[in-house]
């Protein structure tokens, strides 16, 4: 979406066709704006593996590409971004970290 059009009220929306790059307009009487889909992970580029969408790649235990570094919630590759899933994912990653620590020797 590149633009929501209208003067006193919404009358349409302009979007860019991903395949052709062409701008197209759809006439509408209203819009519903969905926010919060872009992970805030720029600072992790080159630190842990990210998907092309910027999500942190984790395994079934919340382990990232760096051994001993765990991640959980919406920012990861976990499917379905919902509160109850993120909360459970946090518990899972914490247990994953615990399991990692008890199997790792303490530094000398
Ligand atoms: C508009 C909207 C409506 C939603 N409605 C629902 C709903 O009805 N039901 C439902 O189940 N889910 C809903 N969700 C999804 C739900 O909010 C998320 O699934 C959930 O909040 C994810 O929790 P999280 O802890 O993974 O991430 P977040 O809740 O996003 O928490 C991440 C935290 O990390 C902080 N942070 C980010 N970067 C840094 C940094 N560099 N250093 C330190 N802190 C940082 C952020 O400020 C934030 O507080 C909605 C989401 C949105 C955006």
Short mmCIF file of N, CA and C and ligand atoms in Angstrom, two decimals:
data_model
loop_
_atom_site.label_atom_id
_atom_site.label_comp_id
_atom_site.label_asym_id
_atom_site.label_seq_id
_atom_site.Cartn_x
_atom_site.Cartn_y
_atom_site.Cartn_z
N UNK A 1 0.84 -1.18 0.00
CA UNK A 1 0.00 0.00 0.00
C UNK A 1 0.89 1.24 0.00
N UNK A 2 0.63 2.16 -0.90
CA UNK A 2 1.46 3.37 -0.95
C UNK A 2 0.68 4.60 -0.50
N UNK A 3 -0.65 4.56 -0.56
CA UNK A 3 -1.42 5.76 -0.24
C UNK A 3 -2.87 5.40 0.06
N UNK A 4 -3.43 6.09 1.07
CA UNK A 4 -4.87 6.03 1.30
C UNK A 4 -5.41 7.38 0.83
N UNK A 5 -6.35 7.35 -0.08
CA UNK A 5 -6.81 8.60 -0.69
C UNK A 5 -8.15 9.04 -0.10
N UNK A 6 -8.47 10.31 -0.30
CA UNK A 6 -9.73 10.89 0.20
C UNK A 6 -9.47 12.25 0.78
N UNK A 7 -10.52 13.06 0.84
CA UNK A 7 -10.39 14.41 1.38
C UNK A 7 -11.00 14.43 2.78
N UNK A 8 -12.32 14.53 2.87
CA UNK A 8 -12.99 14.50 4.17
C UNK A 8 -13.05 13.06 4.70
N UNK A 9 -13.22 12.12 3.78
CA UNK A 9 -13.24 10.72 4.18
C UNK A 9 -12.56 9.85 3.13
N UNK A 10 -12.24 8.63 3.54
CA UNK A 10 -11.52 7.70 2.66
C UNK A 10 -12.36 7.39 1.42
N UNK A 11 -11.72 7.43 0.24
CA UNK A 11 -12.43 7.00 -0.97
C UNK A 11 -11.64 5.96 -1.77
N UNK A 12 -10.43 5.64 -1.32
CA UNK A 12 -9.69 4.65 -2.07
C UNK A 12 -8.31 4.39 -1.50
N UNK A 13 -7.63 3.51 -2.16
CA UNK A 13 -6.30 3.10 -1.72
C UNK A 13 -5.45 2.83 -2.96
N UNK A 14 -4.19 3.29 -2.91
CA UNK A 14 -3.27 3.03 -4.02
C UNK A 14 -2.26 1.99 -3.55
N UNK A 15 -2.03 1.00 -4.36
CA UNK A 15 -1.02 0.00 -4.00
C UNK A 15 -0.14 -0.29 -5.21
N UNK A 16 1.06 -0.82 -4.89
CA UNK A 16 2.02 -1.15 -5.94
C UNK A 16 1.96 -2.65 -6.22
N UNK A 17 1.67 -3.00 -7.44
CA UNK A 17 1.66 -4.40 -7.84
C UNK A 17 3.08 -4.96 -7.72
N UNK A 18 3.24 -5.99 -6.86
CA UNK A 18 4.59 -6.51 -6.60
C UNK A 18 5.24 -7.10 -7.84
N UNK A 19 4.45 -7.69 -8.72
CA UNK A 19 5.02 -8.34 -9.91
C UNK A 19 5.42 -7.31 -10.96
N UNK A 20 4.52 -6.36 -11.26
CA UNK A 20 4.78 -5.41 -12.36
C UNK A 20 5.36 -4.09 -11.89
N UNK A 21 5.21 -3.78 -10.59
CA UNK A 21 5.67 -2.50 -10.08
C UNK A 21 4.69 -1.36 -10.38
N UNK A 22 3.59 -1.69 -11.06
CA UNK A 22 2.59 -0.69 -11.47
C UNK A 22 1.75 -0.23 -10.27
N UNK A 23 1.45 1.06 -10.20
CA UNK A 23 0.58 1.58 -9.14
C UNK A 23 -0.87 1.40 -9.57
N UNK A 24 -1.69 0.85 -8.68
CA UNK A 24 -3.10 0.61 -9.00
C UNK A 24 -3.97 1.23 -7.92
N UNK A 25 -5.17 1.66 -8.28
CA UNK A 25 -6.08 2.26 -7.30
C UNK A 25 -7.32 1.39 -7.13
N UNK A 26 -7.74 1.23 -5.87
CA UNK A 26 -8.98 0.52 -5.57
C UNK A 26 -9.91 1.52 -4.89
N UNK A 27 -11.16 1.62 -5.36
CA UNK A 27 -12.12 2.50 -4.70
C UNK A 27 -12.69 1.80 -3.48
N UNK A 28 -12.68 2.51 -2.33
CA UNK A 28 -13.12 1.93 -1.05
C UNK A 28 -13.92 2.96 -0.26
N UNK A 29 -14.71 2.48 0.68
CA UNK A 29 -15.42 3.39 1.58
C UNK A 29 -14.78 3.41 2.96
N UNK A 30 -13.78 2.54 3.18
CA UNK A 30 -13.09 2.52 4.47
C UNK A 30 -11.90 1.59 4.40
N UNK A 31 -11.01 1.70 5.38
CA UNK A 31 -9.85 0.81 5.44
C UNK A 31 -9.65 0.33 6.87
N UNK A 32 -9.10 -0.84 7.02
CA UNK A 32 -8.69 -1.36 8.32
C UNK A 32 -7.17 -1.50 8.27
N UNK A 33 -6.48 -0.78 9.16
CA UNK A 33 -5.01 -0.78 9.13
C UNK A 33 -4.47 -1.83 10.10
N UNK A 34 -3.73 -2.78 9.56
CA UNK A 34 -3.11 -3.79 10.40
C UNK A 34 -1.64 -3.41 10.59
N UNK A 35 -1.21 -3.29 11.86
CA UNK A 35 0.16 -2.86 12.14
C UNK A 35 0.92 -3.96 12.88
N UNK A 36 2.23 -3.79 12.96
CA UNK A 36 3.02 -4.65 13.84
C UNK A 36 3.58 -5.89 13.19
N UNK A 37 3.81 -5.86 11.89
CA UNK A 37 4.29 -7.07 11.22
C UNK A 37 5.79 -7.06 10.94
N UNK A 38 6.46 -5.94 11.17
CA UNK A 38 7.89 -5.86 10.84
C UNK A 38 8.73 -6.07 12.11
N UNK A 39 9.51 -7.16 12.17
CA UNK A 39 10.34 -7.41 13.36
C UNK A 39 11.42 -6.34 13.53
N UNK A 40 11.65 -5.92 14.76
CA UNK A 40 12.65 -4.87 15.04
C UNK A 40 14.01 -5.53 15.28
N UNK A 41 14.62 -6.05 14.20
CA UNK A 41 15.83 -6.87 14.37
C UNK A 41 17.02 -6.38 13.56
N UNK A 42 16.96 -5.15 13.09
CA UNK A 42 18.10 -4.64 12.30
C UNK A 42 19.42 -4.79 13.05
N UNK A 43 19.35 -4.54 14.37
CA UNK A 43 20.57 -4.58 15.19
C UNK A 43 21.13 -6.00 15.31
N UNK A 44 20.36 -7.00 14.91
CA UNK A 44 20.83 -8.39 15.01
C UNK A 44 21.40 -8.92 13.69
N UNK A 45 21.36 -8.09 12.65
CA UNK A 45 21.90 -8.53 11.35
C UNK A 45 23.39 -8.87 11.52
N UNK A 46 23.76 -10.07 11.06
CA UNK A 46 25.15 -10.49 11.18
C UNK A 46 25.49 -11.07 12.54
N UNK A 47 24.52 -11.07 13.46
CA UNK A 47 24.76 -11.63 14.80
C UNK A 47 24.13 -13.02 14.88
N UNK A 48 22.81 -13.08 14.61
CA UNK A 48 22.14 -14.37 14.54
C UNK A 48 21.47 -14.48 13.17
N UNK A 49 21.17 -15.71 12.76
CA UNK A 49 20.53 -15.89 11.45
C UNK A 49 19.11 -15.32 11.47
N UNK A 50 18.81 -14.54 10.45
CA UNK A 50 17.47 -13.96 10.28
C UNK A 50 16.89 -14.46 8.96
N UNK A 51 15.55 -14.49 8.88
CA UNK A 51 14.91 -14.79 7.60
C UNK A 51 14.92 -13.54 6.74
N UNK A 52 14.48 -13.66 5.50
CA UNK A 52 14.44 -12.47 4.62
C UNK A 52 13.44 -11.45 5.15
N UNK A 53 12.54 -11.88 6.05
CA UNK A 53 11.57 -10.95 6.65
C UNK A 53 12.09 -10.35 7.95
N UNK A 54 13.31 -10.75 8.38
CA UNK A 54 13.90 -10.20 9.60
C UNK A 54 13.55 -10.98 10.85
N UNK A 55 12.86 -12.11 10.72
CA UNK A 55 12.56 -12.92 11.91
C UNK A 55 13.82 -13.70 12.32
N UNK A 56 13.99 -13.88 13.64
CA UNK A 56 15.13 -14.66 14.14
C UNK A 56 14.82 -16.15 13.95
N UNK A 57 15.73 -16.84 13.27
CA UNK A 57 15.53 -18.28 13.04
C UNK A 57 15.82 -19.04 14.33
N UNK A 58 14.82 -19.80 14.81
CA UNK A 58 15.00 -20.61 16.02
C UNK A 58 14.59 -22.05 15.75
N UNK A 59 15.16 -22.96 16.56
CA UNK A 59 14.74 -24.36 16.45
C UNK A 59 13.60 -24.62 17.43
N UNK A 60 13.24 -25.89 17.63
CA UNK A 60 12.10 -26.23 18.47
C UNK A 60 12.29 -25.85 19.94
N UNK A 61 13.54 -25.56 20.34
CA UNK A 61 13.84 -25.18 21.73
C UNK A 61 14.09 -23.68 21.88
N UNK A 62 13.92 -22.94 20.82
CA UNK A 62 14.18 -21.50 20.88
C UNK A 62 15.63 -21.14 20.69
N UNK A 63 16.44 -22.13 20.35
CA UNK A 63 17.88 -21.89 20.11
C UNK A 63 18.07 -21.17 18.78
N UNK A 64 18.86 -20.09 18.81
CA UNK A 64 19.17 -19.38 17.57
C UNK A 64 20.37 -20.04 16.88
N UNK A 65 20.88 -19.40 15.84
CA UNK A 65 22.04 -19.94 15.13
C UNK A 65 23.31 -19.84 15.96
N UNK A 66 23.27 -19.08 17.06
CA UNK A 66 24.43 -18.96 17.95
C UNK A 66 24.19 -19.82 19.19
N UNK A 67 25.01 -20.86 19.41
CA UNK A 67 24.80 -21.72 20.56
C UNK A 67 24.73 -20.92 21.87
N UNK A 68 23.71 -21.18 22.68
CA UNK A 68 23.58 -20.48 23.96
C UNK A 68 22.77 -19.19 23.87
N UNK A 69 22.41 -18.80 22.66
CA UNK A 69 21.56 -17.60 22.50
C UNK A 69 20.17 -18.06 22.09
N UNK A 70 19.18 -17.68 22.91
CA UNK A 70 17.80 -18.13 22.68
C UNK A 70 16.90 -16.94 22.39
N UNK A 71 15.83 -17.19 21.67
CA UNK A 71 14.88 -16.12 21.34
C UNK A 71 13.47 -16.70 21.37
N UNK A 72 12.49 -15.82 21.60
CA UNK A 72 11.11 -16.29 21.70
C UNK A 72 10.15 -15.20 21.23
N UNK A 73 8.97 -15.62 20.84
CA UNK A 73 7.89 -14.68 20.56
C UNK A 73 7.80 -14.26 19.11
N UNK A 74 7.07 -13.18 18.91
CA UNK A 74 6.76 -12.70 17.55
C UNK A 74 8.00 -12.46 16.70
N UNK A 75 9.10 -12.09 17.36
CA UNK A 75 10.32 -11.71 16.62
C UNK A 75 11.00 -12.93 15.98
N UNK A 76 10.55 -14.12 16.33
CA UNK A 76 11.17 -15.33 15.81
C UNK A 76 10.35 -15.93 14.67
N UNK A 77 10.82 -17.08 14.19
CA UNK A 77 10.13 -17.77 13.10
C UNK A 77 8.91 -18.54 13.58
N UNK A 78 8.54 -18.43 14.86
CA UNK A 78 7.35 -19.15 15.35
C UNK A 78 6.14 -18.73 14.52
N UNK A 79 5.37 -19.70 14.01
CA UNK A 79 4.20 -19.33 13.22
C UNK A 79 3.07 -18.81 14.11
N UNK A 80 2.27 -17.93 13.60
CA UNK A 80 1.08 -17.37 14.27
C UNK A 80 1.48 -16.43 15.41
N UNK A 81 1.35 -15.15 15.17
CA UNK A 81 1.78 -14.14 16.13
C UNK A 81 0.61 -13.78 17.04
N UNK A 82 0.54 -14.46 18.18
CA UNK A 82 -0.54 -14.24 19.15
C UNK A 82 0.04 -14.25 20.56
N UNK A 83 -0.65 -13.59 21.50
CA UNK A 83 -0.13 -13.43 22.86
C UNK A 83 0.15 -14.79 23.52
N UNK A 84 -0.81 -15.68 23.45
CA UNK A 84 -0.66 -16.96 24.17
C UNK A 84 0.50 -17.78 23.59
N UNK A 85 0.72 -17.64 22.28
CA UNK A 85 1.82 -18.36 21.64
C UNK A 85 3.16 -17.75 22.07
N UNK A 86 3.23 -16.42 22.10
CA UNK A 86 4.47 -15.74 22.51
C UNK A 86 4.81 -16.07 23.96
N UNK A 87 3.78 -16.13 24.83
CA UNK A 87 4.01 -16.43 26.25
C UNK A 87 4.56 -17.85 26.41
N UNK A 88 3.94 -18.81 25.72
CA UNK A 88 4.41 -20.19 25.80
C UNK A 88 5.80 -20.31 25.20
N UNK A 89 6.04 -19.56 24.15
CA UNK A 89 7.34 -19.59 23.48
C UNK A 89 8.43 -19.08 24.42
N UNK A 90 8.10 -18.08 25.24
CA UNK A 90 9.06 -17.55 26.22
C UNK A 90 9.42 -18.62 27.24
N UNK A 91 8.40 -19.35 27.70
CA UNK A 91 8.66 -20.43 28.66
C UNK A 91 9.53 -21.51 28.02
N UNK A 92 9.23 -21.80 26.76
CA UNK A 92 10.00 -22.85 26.05
C UNK A 92 11.46 -22.44 25.88
N UNK A 93 11.68 -21.19 25.48
CA UNK A 93 13.06 -20.72 25.29
C UNK A 93 13.82 -20.68 26.61
N UNK A 94 13.11 -20.32 27.71
CA UNK A 94 13.77 -20.30 29.02
C UNK A 94 14.19 -21.72 29.41
N UNK A 95 13.32 -22.69 29.17
CA UNK A 95 13.68 -24.08 29.46
C UNK A 95 14.79 -24.56 28.53
N UNK A 96 14.76 -24.10 27.28
CA UNK A 96 15.83 -24.43 26.34
C UNK A 96 17.17 -23.90 26.84
N UNK A 97 17.17 -22.67 27.37
CA UNK A 97 18.39 -22.06 27.90
C UNK A 97 18.88 -22.82 29.13
N UNK A 98 17.93 -23.19 30.00
CA UNK A 98 18.26 -23.96 31.21
C UNK A 98 18.91 -25.29 30.80
N UNK A 99 18.27 -25.97 29.86
CA UNK A 99 18.78 -27.26 29.41
C UNK A 99 20.19 -27.10 28.81
N UNK A 100 20.38 -26.03 28.06
CA UNK A 100 21.71 -25.76 27.46
C UNK A 100 22.75 -25.57 28.56
N UNK A 101 22.40 -24.80 29.61
CA UNK A 101 23.36 -24.48 30.67
C UNK A 101 23.76 -25.71 31.48
N UNK A 102 22.77 -26.57 31.79
CA UNK A 102 23.12 -27.73 32.62
C UNK A 102 23.95 -28.75 31.85
N UNK A 103 23.98 -28.63 30.52
CA UNK A 103 24.79 -29.54 29.71
C UNK A 103 26.12 -28.92 29.30
N UNK A 104 26.35 -27.69 29.74
CA UNK A 104 27.57 -26.98 29.33
C UNK A 104 28.47 -26.79 30.54
N UNK A 105 29.76 -27.09 30.36
CA UNK A 105 30.70 -26.91 31.46
C UNK A 105 30.86 -25.44 31.78
N UNK A 106 31.02 -25.14 33.09
CA UNK A 106 31.28 -23.76 33.49
C UNK A 106 32.66 -23.36 33.00
N UNK A 107 32.84 -22.09 32.61
CA UNK A 107 34.18 -21.65 32.18
C UNK A 107 35.19 -21.81 33.31
N UNK A 108 36.42 -22.17 32.94
CA UNK A 108 37.47 -22.38 33.97
C UNK A 108 37.80 -21.07 34.65
C1 LIG B 1 -2.43 -4.04 16.67
C2 LIG B 1 -2.19 -5.42 17.24
C3 LIG B 1 -3.26 -6.14 17.74
C4 LIG B 1 -3.05 -7.41 18.28
N1 LIG B 1 -4.14 -8.09 18.77
C5 LIG B 1 -3.94 -9.31 19.33
C6 LIG B 1 -5.05 -10.02 19.92
O1 LIG B 1 -6.21 -9.56 19.91
N2 LIG B 1 -4.80 -11.24 20.46
C7 LIG B 1 -3.55 -11.80 20.48
O2 LIG B 1 -3.38 -12.90 21.01
N3 LIG B 1 -2.50 -11.13 19.94
C8 LIG B 1 -2.67 -9.91 19.38
N4 LIG B 1 -1.60 -9.25 18.83
C9 LIG B 1 -0.29 -9.91 18.83
C10 LIG B 1 0.39 -9.79 20.19
O3 LIG B 1 0.44 -8.43 20.56
C11 LIG B 1 1.79 -10.39 20.07
O4 LIG B 1 1.70 -11.74 19.60
C12 LIG B 1 2.55 -10.39 21.38
O5 LIG B 1 2.55 -9.10 21.96
C13 LIG B 1 3.98 -10.85 21.12
O6 LIG B 1 4.69 -10.79 22.34
P1 LIG B 1 6.26 -10.69 22.31
O7 LIG B 1 6.68 -10.63 23.75
O8 LIG B 1 6.82 -11.72 21.43
O9 LIG B 1 6.58 -9.29 21.58
P2 LIG B 1 6.15 -7.79 22.01
O10 LIG B 1 4.89 -7.77 22.82
O11 LIG B 1 6.20 -7.01 20.73
O12 LIG B 1 7.32 -7.37 22.95
C14 LIG B 1 8.61 -7.06 22.48
C15 LIG B 1 9.18 -6.00 23.43
O13 LIG B 1 10.55 -5.82 23.11
C16 LIG B 1 10.83 -4.44 23.12
N5 LIG B 1 12.00 -4.20 22.28
C17 LIG B 1 12.08 -4.16 20.93
N6 LIG B 1 13.35 -3.95 20.54
C18 LIG B 1 14.09 -3.87 21.66
C19 LIG B 1 15.48 -3.67 21.92
N7 LIG B 1 16.36 -3.51 20.93
N8 LIG B 1 15.89 -3.64 23.20
C20 LIG B 1 15.01 -3.82 24.21
N9 LIG B 1 13.68 -4.03 24.03
C21 LIG B 1 13.24 -4.04 22.78
C22 LIG B 1 9.57 -3.78 22.59
O14 LIG B 1 9.50 -2.43 22.98
C23 LIG B 1 8.50 -4.64 23.25
O15 LIG B 1 8.15 -4.16 24.53
C24 LIG B 1 -1.77 -7.97 18.30
C25 LIG B 1 -0.68 -7.24 17.81
C26 LIG B 1 -0.90 -5.98 17.28
C27 LIG B 1 0.30 -5.20 16.75
#
